[in-house]
C-alpha cells in the first residue's frame, strides 16, 4: 500500500488560515489502512483544526467527506455537489488523491494534510516499512523475494557492501541489511549459486529516471 | 601488460607493492595535497587519492591526482558511485586518462548519512561490481556502456576494494569472485587488525584460485592512540579489532601509544608477508602520512623497486 503520515498541525493551519469554510476529504483506501487519512482521521483533524482556530478567536467551518478512492475520477466526482460551498479543499489522501482533486476542480485551491511516504507493508500493529520503489522492472525473482532497491541503503544489486554487520545496515542498527536477508533466503531455498551471477547495470528508464510514467492498456483504454 | 600503470609493472615484476593514500583538502589548497604526497615520495609505488571520503566534500580526486601526477608521482584515482551517474563517471575516466592517470579504484562509497551532507541525493546508479565491469569494457573493448565506440579508450589498471570483515562472512569470498569476474586487476582490502579472520578469508580466496587472478594488497592502518583503536572497533561498521590490540594500546602510557601503534602495524605487515596470495600493502595512515616512510622501512619494503 501507499503509506502516509499527517503533516504537523501548524503547517496545515498555515494552509487553511486564509479561509473560513473548507472541505476536508479523506480516502477509504491505503491511507485508511495506515491510519493517516481515513474517515476516523478526517474527524480527528477536523476537530483539532476547529479547536486550534477557536483559541485564536476564529470559527472554521469544516465539511467532512471520505471518498472510496480519491485517485479515481469516478469517486472524486462525488465532491461536485459540495465544492461550491467551500473556499478551499484540504485532502487527507496520498499525493495521487490530492492531485486528482486539484485536476478536477481547477478553480479551488487544494492543500495536502499528509506527507506521502512510501510503498510498504505492515510489519506489525502500527509499524509500516518500505518494500517497493516501483522501479518498473522487478528483480524480486532473482533476490529471493526481498528487494535490494527499496531495502538496501545503496540499492546495490550484487551483494552487501563492507558495512554489513551482524545482519544490520551500516547507516543504522535498526535497519536490516537487505543482502543479509536475501542471502539467508537464497540459502533456505537452495539457490545460493545464483549469487555469483553478476547483476548487470540496471536500466533505470523503467523507473522515475525515464520521466513521468503511465500505463496504457489498449484492451481497456477508452 | 594491460596498461602503462606503474603499479601493474611493480606487481608484474613480482615485487610486493606498496600503496598509500592522500585525502584531498577541504578547500582550494593545492599546497596541502602536494605536501602530503611529497612525504610519500620514494616510499610507495602509487598514491590513492580519495573521492569525498566519509561523504564529506573535498577537492575532487581527479584534480588532486593531477597535482600528484605533475610532481612525478603515481596517483590512483578513487571514484565512488555515490555522487555520479554512469555518464559522469565515464567522462571523468576518459578525462583522467587523457591527463595520464592510468590506475583507478572503483568503489560505491560511504552512504551520505555519514558525512556533512546527509541531505544530499545519493546516486548509486551502479554498484562497485558494475562499475568495474564498465571500466574493463571501456579498456578492453573500447566501448562506452551505451555501446558506442570510444576513440583512444582509457587503459586503466582497475582496482576494487574488499572487506573480509563485513558480514555475512561466507559471502566475502564470493563477492571477491564477482569483482574478479567483473574485471578487477587489483584489490585493496579494508584495514586488517583481525589476522585470524583475514587468514581464514585468504584461505577461501586461495581455494578458489582467486589470488592467481587478482593482486591482493593488504590494507593496514596504524593506531595513533587507544582512543582511535576503540573508535575503529566500536564505531566503524564492518571493522574487526581484536580485544588484545585494545589491551596492548591501553597498556602503554599516552605518549608511547603512537609508537605502539606503529609497532603493531609493522608486526601485522610482517605476518601478512607470510600469507600466500598477499601481493603487497595498502598503507592508510589517516592524517598521519609523515609516518609512512618509517613504517615502510621498518617493514623491510624500502627502497621501492624502479620499474
Coordinates of C-alpha atoms in Angstrom, one line a residue:
Chain A
X1 CA 0.0 0.0 0.0
X2 CA 0.9 3.7 -0.2
X3 CA 1.8 4.9 3.3
X4 CA 1.4 8.4 4.6
X5 CA 1.7 10.4 7.8
X6 CA -0.2 13.6 8.8
X7 CA 1.7 16.8 8.5
X8 CA 2.4 18.9 11.6
X9 CA -0.8 20.7 12.6
X10 CA 1.0 24.1 12.4
X11 CA 1.8 23.6 8.7
X12 CA -1.8 22.5 8.0
X13 CA -3.1 25.6 9.9
X14 CA -1.0 27.9 7.7
X15 CA -2.6 26.5 4.6
X16 CA -6.1 26.8 6.0
X17 CA -5.7 30.2 7.8
X18 CA -7.0 32.4 4.9
X19 CA -10.3 30.5 4.7
X20 CA -13.4 30.2 6.9
X21 CA -15.1 27.3 5.1
X22 CA -13.2 24.3 3.9
X23 CA -13.9 20.8 2.7
X24 CA -11.8 18.1 4.4
X25 CA -11.6 15.0 2.2
X26 CA -10.4 11.6 3.3
X27 CA -9.8 8.4 1.3
X28 CA -11.0 4.9 2.1
X29 CA -8.0 3.1 0.6
X30 CA -4.3 2.9 1.6
X31 CA -4.4 5.9 3.9
X32 CA -7.3 4.4 5.9
X33 CA -5.3 1.2 6.3
X34 CA -2.2 3.0 7.6
X35 CA -4.4 5.2 9.8
X36 CA -3.4 8.5 8.2
X37 CA -6.3 9.8 6.2
X38 CA -9.5 7.7 6.6
X39 CA -12.9 8.6 7.9
X40 CA -11.6 8.5 11.5
X41 CA -8.6 10.7 10.9
X42 CA -10.8 13.2 9.0
X43 CA -13.0 13.5 12.1
X44 CA -10.0 13.9 14.4
X45 CA -8.2 16.5 12.2
X46 CA -11.5 18.4 11.7
X47 CA -11.9 18.8 15.5
X48 CA -8.3 19.6 16.0
X49 CA -8.4 22.4 13.5
X50 CA -11.6 23.9 14.7
X51 CA -10.4 23.9 18.3
X52 CA -7.0 25.3 17.4
X53 CA -8.6 28.2 15.4
X54 CA -11.2 28.7 18.1
X55 CA -8.4 29.5 20.5
X56 CA -7.3 32.2 18.1
X57 CA -10.9 33.5 18.1
X58 CA -11.7 32.2 14.6
X59 CA -14.6 30.0 13.6
X60 CA -13.6 27.5 10.9
X61 CA -16.4 25.7 9.2
X62 CA -15.2 22.2 8.1
X63 CA -17.3 20.0 5.9
X64 CA -16.1 16.4 6.1
X65 CA -16.2 13.8 3.4
X66 CA -14.4 10.5 2.8
X67 CA -14.3 9.1 -0.7
X68 CA -14.0 5.4 -1.7
X69 CA -10.9 6.3 -3.7
X70 CA -9.5 9.8 -4.1
X71 CA -7.3 8.8 -7.0
X72 CA -10.2 7.8 -9.1
X73 CA -12.2 10.4 -11.1
X74 CA -15.4 8.4 -10.7
X75 CA -15.3 8.9 -6.9
X76 CA -13.8 12.4 -6.9
X77 CA -16.9 13.5 -8.9
X78 CA -18.9 13.0 -5.7
X79 CA -17.3 16.2 -4.4
X80 CA -19.0 18.2 -7.2
X81 CA -22.1 18.9 -5.1
X82 CA -20.2 20.4 -2.1
X83 CA -17.3 22.1 -3.8
X84 CA -19.1 25.4 -4.3
X85 CA -20.0 25.7 -0.6
X86 CA -16.3 25.9 0.4
X87 CA -13.3 28.2 -0.3
X88 CA -10.7 25.5 -0.3
X89 CA -10.1 21.8 -0.1
X90 CA -7.9 20.0 2.5
X91 CA -7.1 16.5 1.3
X92 CA -6.1 13.6 3.5
X93 CA -5.3 11.3 0.6
X94 CA -1.8 10.5 -0.7
X95 CA -0.3 12.8 -3.3
X96 CA -2.3 11.0 -6.0
X97 CA -5.6 11.8 -4.4
X98 CA -4.6 15.5 -3.8
X99 CA -3.7 15.8 -7.5
X100 CA -6.8 14.2 -8.7
X101 CA -9.0 16.6 -6.7
X102 CA -6.9 19.5 -8.0
X103 CA -7.2 18.3 -11.6
X104 CA -11.0 18.0 -11.4
X105 CA -11.7 21.3 -9.5
X106 CA -9.4 23.8 -11.2
X107 CA -11.0 26.8 -9.6
X108 CA -10.5 25.6 -6.0
X109 CA -7.2 25.6 -4.0
X110 CA -6.4 22.1 -2.7
X111 CA -3.9 21.5 0.1
X112 CA -2.3 18.3 1.4
X113 CA -2.8 17.3 5.0
X114 CA -0.4 14.4 4.7
X115 CA 3.1 13.6 3.7
X116 CA 3.0 10.6 1.4
X117 CA 5.9 8.3 2.4
X118 CA 6.4 5.1 0.5
X119 CA 5.0 1.8 -0.8
X120 CA 5.2 -0.6 2.0
X121 CA 3.8 -3.3 4.1
X122 CA 2.7 -3.6 7.7
X123 CA 5.3 -5.2 9.9
X124 CA 3.2 -5.3 13.0
X125 CA 0.4 -3.2 14.5
X126 CA 1.3 0.5 14.0
X127 CA 4.5 -0.2 12.1
X128 CA 4.9 0.1 8.3
X129 CA 8.1 -0.4 6.3
X130 CA 9.2 0.4 2.8
X131 CA 9.1 -2.6 0.4
X132 CA 9.0 -1.3 -3.2
X133 CA 10.2 1.7 -5.1
X134 CA 8.3 1.0 -8.2
X135 CA 11.5 0.7 -10.4
X136 CA 9.4 -0.8 -13.2
X137 CA 11.5 -3.9 -13.7
X138 CA 11.1 -6.2 -10.8
X139 CA 14.1 -8.1 -9.6
X140 CA 12.4 -10.0 -6.8
X141 CA 12.6 -13.2 -8.8
X142 CA 16.4 -13.1 -8.5
X143 CA 16.7 -11.9 -5.0
X144 CA 14.6 -14.4 -3.0
X145 CA 11.6 -12.1 -2.8
X146 CA 13.5 -9.3 -1.0
X147 CA 14.0 -6.0 -2.8
X148 CA 17.6 -4.6 -2.8
X149 CA 16.4 -1.4 -4.4
X150 CA 13.9 -0.5 -1.8
X151 CA 15.7 -2.1 1.1
X152 CA 19.5 -1.6 0.6
X153 CA 20.5 1.9 1.5
X154 CA 22.8 2.0 -1.5
X155 CA 20.4 -0.1 -3.7
X156 CA 23.3 -2.5 -4.5
X157 CA 22.4 -5.3 -6.9
X158 CA 25.5 -7.5 -6.4
X159 CA 25.7 -8.1 -2.7
X160 CA 26.3 -6.5 0.6
X161 CA 28.8 -3.6 1.0
X162 CA 31.5 -3.8 3.6
X163 CA 29.3 -2.1 6.1
X164 CA 27.0 -5.0 6.7
X165 CA 27.4 -6.1 10.3
X166 CA 25.6 -8.8 12.2
X167 CA 22.7 -8.6 9.8
X168 CA 22.3 -4.8 10.1
X169 CA 22.9 -1.9 7.7
X170 CA 25.8 0.5 8.4
X171 CA 23.5 3.5 8.4
X172 CA 21.5 2.4 11.4
X173 CA 21.4 -0.7 13.6
X174 CA 17.6 -0.6 13.4
X175 CA 17.8 -1.2 9.6
X176 CA 18.2 -4.8 8.4
X177 CA 20.9 -5.4 5.8
X178 CA 18.8 -6.3 2.7
X179 CA 21.6 -8.5 1.4
X180 CA 21.9 -10.5 4.6
X181 CA 18.1 -11.2 4.2
X182 CA 18.5 -12.0 0.6
X183 CA 21.4 -14.3 1.2
X184 CA 19.7 -16.1 4.1
X185 CA 16.6 -16.6 1.9
X186 CA 18.6 -17.8 -1.1
X187 CA 20.3 -20.4 1.1
X188 CA 17.0 -21.5 2.6
X189 CA 15.7 -22.0 -1.0
X190 CA 18.9 -23.8 -2.1
X191 CA 19.6 -21.0 -4.7
X192 CA 23.0 -19.8 -3.4
X193 CA 24.6 -20.4 -6.7
X194 CA 22.6 -17.6 -8.2
X195 CA 24.5 -15.1 -6.1
X196 CA 27.6 -15.2 -8.2
X197 CA 25.9 -14.2 -11.4
X198 CA 26.8 -10.6 -11.9
X199 CA 23.6 -8.5 -11.9
X200 CA 24.2 -6.1 -14.9
X201 CA 23.9 -2.3 -14.5
X202 CA 20.2 -1.6 -14.2
X203 CA 18.2 0.1 -16.9
X204 CA 16.6 2.8 -14.9
X205 CA 14.4 4.0 -17.7
X206 CA 11.6 1.9 -16.4
X207 CA 11.9 3.8 -13.1
X208 CA 11.3 7.5 -12.4
X209 CA 14.5 8.3 -14.2
X210 CA 12.8 7.7 -17.6
X211 CA 10.4 10.6 -16.9
X212 CA 6.8 10.5 -15.5
X213 CA 5.3 7.1 -16.2
X214 CA 2.0 5.9 -17.4
X215 CA 0.5 2.6 -18.3
X216 CA -1.8 2.3 -21.4
X217 CA -3.8 -0.9 -21.6
X218 CA -5.0 -1.0 -25.2
X219 CA -7.6 -3.7 -24.3
X220 CA -9.1 -1.4 -21.6
X221 CA -8.4 2.2 -22.7
X222 CA -11.4 4.2 -23.9
Chain B
X1 CA 50.7 -5.7 -19.7
X2 CA 47.2 -4.3 -19.9
X3 CA 48.2 -0.7 -19.1
X4 CA 51.1 1.7 -18.5
X5 CA 50.4 1.7 -14.8
X6 CA 53.4 1.7 -12.5
X7 CA 51.5 -0.4 -10.0
X8 CA 50.9 -3.0 -12.7
X9 CA 54.6 -3.0 -13.5
X10 CA 55.7 -3.5 -9.9
X11 CA 53.2 -6.4 -9.5
X12 CA 54.1 -8.0 -12.8
X13 CA 57.8 -7.9 -11.8
X14 CA 56.9 -10.0 -8.7
X15 CA 57.6 -7.3 -6.1
X16 CA 55.4 -6.7 -3.1
X17 CA 53.7 -3.5 -4.0
X18 CA 53.2 -0.6 -1.6
X19 CA 50.4 2.0 -2.0
X20 CA 49.3 4.7 0.4
X21 CA 46.7 7.3 0.3
X22 CA 46.2 11.1 0.5
X23 CA 42.9 12.7 1.4
X24 CA 42.5 15.9 -0.6
X25 CA 41.9 19.2 1.4
X26 CA 38.6 20.7 2.1
X27 CA 39.3 23.8 0.1
X28 CA 41.2 25.1 -3.0
X29 CA 44.6 24.4 -1.3
X30 CA 47.0 22.8 -3.8
X31 CA 49.9 23.0 -1.4
X32 CA 48.2 20.8 1.1
X33 CA 47.9 17.8 -1.3
X34 CA 51.4 18.4 -2.6
X35 CA 52.8 18.4 1.0
X36 CA 51.1 15.2 1.8
X37 CA 52.2 13.5 -1.4
X38 CA 55.8 14.7 -1.1
X39 CA 56.0 12.8 2.3
X40 CA 55.4 9.6 0.4
X41 CA 58.0 10.1 -2.4
X42 CA 60.2 7.1 -2.8
X43 CA 58.3 5.0 -0.2
X44 CA 55.3 3.9 -2.2
X45 CA 54.6 2.8 -5.7
X46 CA 51.4 4.7 -6.1
X47 CA 49.2 7.0 -4.1
X48 CA 45.4 6.6 -3.8
X49 CA 43.5 9.9 -3.8
X50 CA 40.2 9.6 -2.1
X51 CA 36.9 10.7 -3.5
X52 CA 34.9 12.7 -1.0
X53 CA 35.8 10.2 1.7
X54 CA 33.3 9.6 4.5
X55 CA 30.9 11.6 2.3
X56 CA 32.5 14.9 3.1
X57 CA 33.1 17.4 0.3
X58 CA 36.7 17.8 -0.6
X59 CA 38.8 18.8 -3.6
X60 CA 37.9 16.3 -6.3
X61 CA 40.1 13.2 -6.6
X62 CA 40.7 13.9 -10.3
X63 CA 42.0 17.5 -9.6
X64 CA 44.2 16.3 -6.7
X65 CA 45.5 13.4 -8.9
X66 CA 46.7 16.0 -11.4
X67 CA 48.8 17.8 -8.8
X68 CA 50.3 14.5 -7.8
X69 CA 51.0 13.5 -11.4
X70 CA 52.7 16.8 -12.0
X71 CA 55.1 16.0 -9.2
X72 CA 56.2 12.9 -11.0
X73 CA 54.4 10.6 -8.6
X74 CA 51.8 8.0 -9.5
X75 CA 48.3 8.7 -8.4
X76 CA 45.4 6.2 -8.2
X77 CA 42.1 7.9 -9.0
X78 CA 39.5 6.7 -6.5
X79 CA 35.9 7.1 -7.7
X80 CA 32.7 6.4 -5.9
X81 CA 29.3 5.7 -7.5
X82 CA 27.5 7.6 -4.7
X83 CA 27.9 11.0 -6.3
X84 CA 28.0 10.4 -10.1
X85 CA 25.9 8.6 -12.6
X86 CA 27.4 6.5 -15.3
X87 CA 27.7 9.4 -17.7
X88 CA 29.8 11.5 -15.2
X89 CA 31.9 8.5 -14.3
X90 CA 32.8 7.7 -17.9
X91 CA 33.6 11.3 -18.8
X92 CA 35.8 11.7 -15.8
X93 CA 37.6 8.4 -16.6
X94 CA 38.5 9.5 -20.2
X95 CA 39.4 12.9 -18.9
X96 CA 41.7 11.4 -16.2
X97 CA 43.3 9.1 -18.7
X98 CA 43.8 12.0 -21.1
X99 CA 45.9 13.6 -18.3
X100 CA 48.0 10.4 -17.9
X101 CA 46.1 8.8 -15.0
X102 CA 46.2 5.1 -15.6
X103 CA 45.2 3.5 -12.4
X104 CA 41.9 3.7 -10.5
X105 CA 40.0 2.3 -7.6
X106 CA 36.3 1.6 -8.1
X107 CA 34.1 2.0 -5.0
X108 CA 30.4 2.5 -4.1
X109 CA 31.4 5.0 -1.3
X110 CA 30.1 5.7 2.2
X111 CA 26.5 6.5 2.5
X112 CA 25.8 10.3 2.6
X113 CA 24.3 9.9 6.1
X114 CA 27.9 9.6 7.5
X115 CA 29.1 12.9 6.0
X116 CA 28.4 16.6 6.2
X117 CA 25.7 16.5 3.5
X118 CA 23.2 13.9 4.8
X119 CA 20.5 15.8 2.9
X120 CA 22.1 15.0 -0.5
X121 CA 20.6 12.8 -3.1
X122 CA 22.6 9.5 -3.3
X123 CA 23.1 8.4 -6.9
X124 CA 24.3 4.7 -6.8
X125 CA 23.4 4.4 -10.5
X126 CA 25.9 1.5 -10.5
X127 CA 27.3 -0.7 -7.7
X128 CA 31.0 -1.3 -7.5
X129 CA 30.9 -4.6 -9.4
X130 CA 29.0 -3.0 -12.3
X131 CA 31.5 -0.1 -12.1
X132 CA 34.5 -2.4 -12.5
X133 CA 32.8 -4.1 -15.4
X134 CA 32.1 -0.8 -17.1
X135 CA 35.8 0.3 -16.8
X136 CA 37.0 -3.1 -18.1
X137 CA 34.7 -2.9 -21.2
X138 CA 35.9 0.7 -21.8
X139 CA 39.5 -0.5 -21.7
X140 CA 39.3 -3.9 -23.4
X141 CA 36.5 -3.4 -25.9
X142 CA 36.9 0.3 -26.3
X143 CA 33.2 0.9 -25.7
X144 CA 31.1 3.1 -23.6
X145 CA 28.4 1.4 -21.6
X146 CA 25.9 2.7 -24.0
X147 CA 27.6 0.6 -26.7
X148 CA 29.3 3.4 -28.8
X149 CA 32.9 3.2 -29.6
X150 CA 35.5 5.3 -27.6
X151 CA 38.2 6.9 -29.6
X152 CA 41.5 6.2 -27.8
X153 CA 39.9 4.2 -25.0
X154 CA 41.2 4.7 -21.4
X155 CA 43.6 1.9 -20.4
X156 CA 43.0 1.8 -16.7
X157 CA 44.6 -0.6 -14.3
X158 CA 41.4 -1.5 -12.4
X159 CA 41.2 -1.7 -8.6
X160 CA 38.4 -2.6 -6.3
X161 CA 38.0 -2.9 -2.5
X162 CA 37.3 -6.0 -0.4
X163 CA 36.3 -6.1 3.2
X164 CA 36.9 -9.6 4.7
X165 CA 35.4 -8.4 8.0
X166 CA 31.9 -7.5 6.7
X167 CA 29.0 -9.8 7.2
X168 CA 27.8 -12.3 6.1
X169 CA 31.4 -13.8 6.2
X170 CA 30.6 -16.6 3.8
X171 CA 29.7 -14.1 1.1
X172 CA 33.0 -12.3 1.3
X173 CA 35.0 -14.7 -0.9
X174 CA 32.1 -15.0 -3.3
X175 CA 31.9 -11.2 -3.6
X176 CA 35.6 -11.0 -4.4
X177 CA 35.0 -13.7 -7.0
X178 CA 32.3 -11.4 -8.6
X179 CA 34.7 -8.5 -8.6
X180 CA 37.4 -10.6 -10.3
X181 CA 34.8 -11.9 -12.8
X182 CA 33.8 -8.3 -13.5
X183 CA 37.5 -7.4 -14.3
X184 CA 39.3 -6.2 -11.2
X185 CA 43.1 -6.3 -11.6
X186 CA 44.0 -5.5 -8.0
X187 CA 42.2 -5.4 -4.7
X188 CA 42.9 -3.1 -1.7
X189 CA 41.4 -4.6 1.5
X190 CA 39.8 -2.9 4.5
X191 CA 42.3 -2.3 7.4
X192 CA 43.4 -5.6 8.8
X193 CA 43.6 -6.0 12.5
X194 CA 41.9 -9.4 12.9
X195 CA 44.6 -11.5 11.3
X196 CA 42.8 -14.8 12.1
X197 CA 39.7 -13.7 10.2
X198 CA 41.9 -12.3 7.3
X199 CA 43.8 -15.6 7.0
X200 CA 40.6 -17.6 7.0
X201 CA 39.3 -15.3 4.2
X202 CA 42.6 -15.7 2.3
X203 CA 42.2 -19.5 2.6
X204 CA 38.9 -19.3 0.9
X205 CA 40.4 -16.9 -1.7
X206 CA 43.2 -19.4 -2.5
X207 CA 40.8 -22.4 -2.5
X208 CA 39.1 -20.8 -5.5
X209 CA 42.4 -19.7 -7.1
X210 CA 41.3 -16.0 -6.9
X211 CA 44.8 -15.0 -5.7
X212 CA 46.2 -16.1 -9.1
X213 CA 43.7 -13.8 -10.9
X214 CA 43.9 -10.7 -8.9
X215 CA 46.6 -8.9 -6.9
X216 CA 45.6 -8.5 -3.3
X217 CA 47.1 -5.6 -1.4
X218 CA 46.5 -6.0 2.3
X219 CA 45.2 -2.8 3.9
X220 CA 46.8 -1.6 7.2
X221 CA 46.3 1.5 9.3
X222 CA 48.4 2.3 12.4
X223 CA 46.7 3.3 15.5
X224 CA 47.7 6.8 16.8
X225 CA 46.1 6.2 20.2
X226 CA 44.0 3.8 22.2
X227 CA 41.1 6.2 21.5
X228 CA 41.4 5.6 17.8
X229 CA 41.7 1.8 18.3
X230 CA 38.4 1.9 20.3
X231 CA 36.8 4.1 17.7
X232 CA 37.7 1.7 14.9
X233 CA 36.4 -1.2 16.9
X234 CA 33.1 0.3 18.0
X235 CA 32.1 2.9 15.5
X236 CA 33.3 1.8 12.1
X237 CA 30.8 -0.7 10.6
X238 CA 32.4 -3.8 9.1
X239 CA 35.6 -3.5 11.1
X240 CA 37.1 -6.1 13.3
X241 CA 39.6 -5.1 16.0
X242 CA 40.6 -7.9 18.5
X243 CA 40.4 -7.1 22.2
X244 CA 44.2 -7.9 22.6
X245 CA 45.1 -5.0 20.5
X246 CA 43.0 -2.6 22.5
X247 CA 44.6 -4.0 25.7
X248 CA 48.0 -3.6 24.2
X249 CA 47.4 0.0 23.3
X250 CA 45.9 0.9 26.6
X251 CA 48.8 -0.9 28.4
X252 CA 51.3 1.8 27.4
X253 CA 51.4 5.5 28.5
X254 CA 49.7 8.0 26.3
X255 CA 53.0 9.4 24.9
X256 CA 54.1 6.0 23.9
X257 CA 50.9 5.0 22.2
X258 CA 51.8 6.3 18.7
X259 CA 55.0 4.1 18.8
X260 CA 53.0 1.1 20.0
X261 CA 50.5 1.7 17.1
X262 CA 53.3 1.7 14.6
X263 CA 54.9 -1.4 16.2
X264 CA 51.5 -3.3 15.8
X265 CA 51.3 -2.1 12.2
X266 CA 54.8 -3.3 11.3
X267 CA 54.2 -6.6 13.1
X268 CA 51.0 -7.1 11.2
X269 CA 52.7 -6.4 7.9
X270 CA 55.5 -8.9 8.8
X271 CA 52.9 -11.6 9.4
X272 CA 50.9 -10.6 6.3
X273 CA 54.0 -11.0 4.2
X274 CA 53.9 -14.7 5.0
X275 CA 50.3 -15.1 3.9
X276 CA 50.3 -16.7 0.5
X277 CA 48.4 -14.6 -2.0
X278 CA 49.2 -11.2 -0.4
X279 CA 50.9 -9.3 -3.2
X280 CA 51.5 -6.0 -1.4
X281 CA 50.3 -3.5 1.1
X282 CA 47.9 -0.5 1.1
X283 CA 49.0 1.7 4.0
X284 CA 46.3 4.0 5.1
X285 CA 47.9 6.3 7.6
X286 CA 44.9 8.5 8.2
X287 CA 46.1 12.1 8.6
X288 CA 49.5 10.6 9.6
X289 CA 51.2 10.5 6.2
X290 CA 54.6 11.5 7.8
X291 CA 54.8 8.1 9.4
X292 CA 54.6 6.2 6.1
X293 CA 58.3 6.2 5.3
X294 CA 59.2 4.9 8.8
X295 CA 56.6 2.1 8.6
X296 CA 57.7 1.1 5.0
X297 CA 61.3 1.0 6.1
X298 CA 60.6 -1.0 9.3
X299 CA 58.5 -3.4 7.3
X300 CA 61.5 -4.1 5.1
X301 CA 59.9 -2.6 2.0
X302 CA 62.3 0.2 1.3
X303 CA 63.8 1.0 -1.2
X304 CA 61.0 0.7 -3.7
X305 CA 61.8 -1.1 -7.0
X306 CA 62.5 1.0 -10.0
X307 CA 60.3 -0.2 -12.9

